Coordinates of C-alpha atoms in Angstrom, one line a residue:
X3 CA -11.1 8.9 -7.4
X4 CA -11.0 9.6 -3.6
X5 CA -8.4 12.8 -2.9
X6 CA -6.2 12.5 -0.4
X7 CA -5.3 16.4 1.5
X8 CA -2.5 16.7 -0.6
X9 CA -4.2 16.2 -4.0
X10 CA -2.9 12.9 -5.1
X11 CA -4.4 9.9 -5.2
X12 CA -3.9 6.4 -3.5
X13 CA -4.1 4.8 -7.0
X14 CA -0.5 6.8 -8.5
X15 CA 1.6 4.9 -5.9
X16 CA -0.7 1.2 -5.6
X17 CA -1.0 0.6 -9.8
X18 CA 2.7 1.9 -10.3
X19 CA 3.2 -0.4 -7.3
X20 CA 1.5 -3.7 -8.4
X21 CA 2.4 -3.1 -12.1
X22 CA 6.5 -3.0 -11.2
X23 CA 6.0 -5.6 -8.9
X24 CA 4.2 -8.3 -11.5
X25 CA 6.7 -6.8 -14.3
X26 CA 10.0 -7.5 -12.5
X27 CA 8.8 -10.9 -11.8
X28 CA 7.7 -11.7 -15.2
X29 CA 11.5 -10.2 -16.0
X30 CA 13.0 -12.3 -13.9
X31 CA 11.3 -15.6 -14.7
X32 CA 11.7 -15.5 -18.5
X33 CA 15.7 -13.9 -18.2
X34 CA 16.1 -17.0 -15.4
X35 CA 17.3 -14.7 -13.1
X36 CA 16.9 -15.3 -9.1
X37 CA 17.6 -14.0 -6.4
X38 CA 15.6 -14.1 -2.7
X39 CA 17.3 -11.5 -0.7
X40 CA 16.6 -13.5 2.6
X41 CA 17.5 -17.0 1.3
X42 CA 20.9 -16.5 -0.3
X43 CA 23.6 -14.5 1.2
X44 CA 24.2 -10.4 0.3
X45 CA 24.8 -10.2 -3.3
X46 CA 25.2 -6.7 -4.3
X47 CA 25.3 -7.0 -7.7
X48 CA 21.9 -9.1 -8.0
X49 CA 20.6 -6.8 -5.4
X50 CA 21.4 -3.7 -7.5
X51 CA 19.9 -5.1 -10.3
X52 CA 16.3 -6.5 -8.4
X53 CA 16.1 -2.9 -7.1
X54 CA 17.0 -1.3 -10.7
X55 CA 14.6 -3.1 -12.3
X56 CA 11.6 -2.4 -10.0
X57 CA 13.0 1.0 -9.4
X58 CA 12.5 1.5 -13.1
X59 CA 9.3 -0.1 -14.0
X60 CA 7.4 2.2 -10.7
X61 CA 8.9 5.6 -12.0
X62 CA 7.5 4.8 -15.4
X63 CA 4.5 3.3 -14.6
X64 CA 4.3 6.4 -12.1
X65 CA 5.0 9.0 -14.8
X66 CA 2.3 7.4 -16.9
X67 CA -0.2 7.5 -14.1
X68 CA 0.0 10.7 -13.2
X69 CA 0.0 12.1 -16.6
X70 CA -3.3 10.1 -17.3
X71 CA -4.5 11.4 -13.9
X72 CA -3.7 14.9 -15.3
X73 CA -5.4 15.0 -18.4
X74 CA -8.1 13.2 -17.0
X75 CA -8.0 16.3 -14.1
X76 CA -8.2 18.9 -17.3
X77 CA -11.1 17.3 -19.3
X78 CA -13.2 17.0 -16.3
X79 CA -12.6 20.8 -14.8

């Protein structure tokens, strides 16, 4: 994996990225829940919950990566 100047890599932000992005949808489409932000006016009760729900899939997806990155770190060095 390519290192960016402050040790992290690209790939902790894009996977936790494309993971909560496919996961909310999937969410959404089986719970029949929709909302398009620039379609239908301001809801802030569906908007809290689109942003919850992606919020929460990235930060765990996130903490996953980045403890996989780090163990992978430790068995290589």
């Amino acid at each position: 994996m390519s290192k960016e100047d402050n040790g992290t890599s690209w790939t902790l932000f894009i996977v936790p990225f494309i993971v909560a992005y496919i996961g909310s949808r999937l969410i959404f489409h089986f719970s029949e829940f929709d909302y398009n932000l620039f379609a239908e006016p301001l809801s802030a009760t569906k908007l809290f919950i689109d942003v919850s729900v992606f919020g929460g899939l990235f930060f765990a997806t996130y903490i996953a990566a980045r403890k996989l990155h780090q163990s992978c770190e430790r068995e290589d060095g």
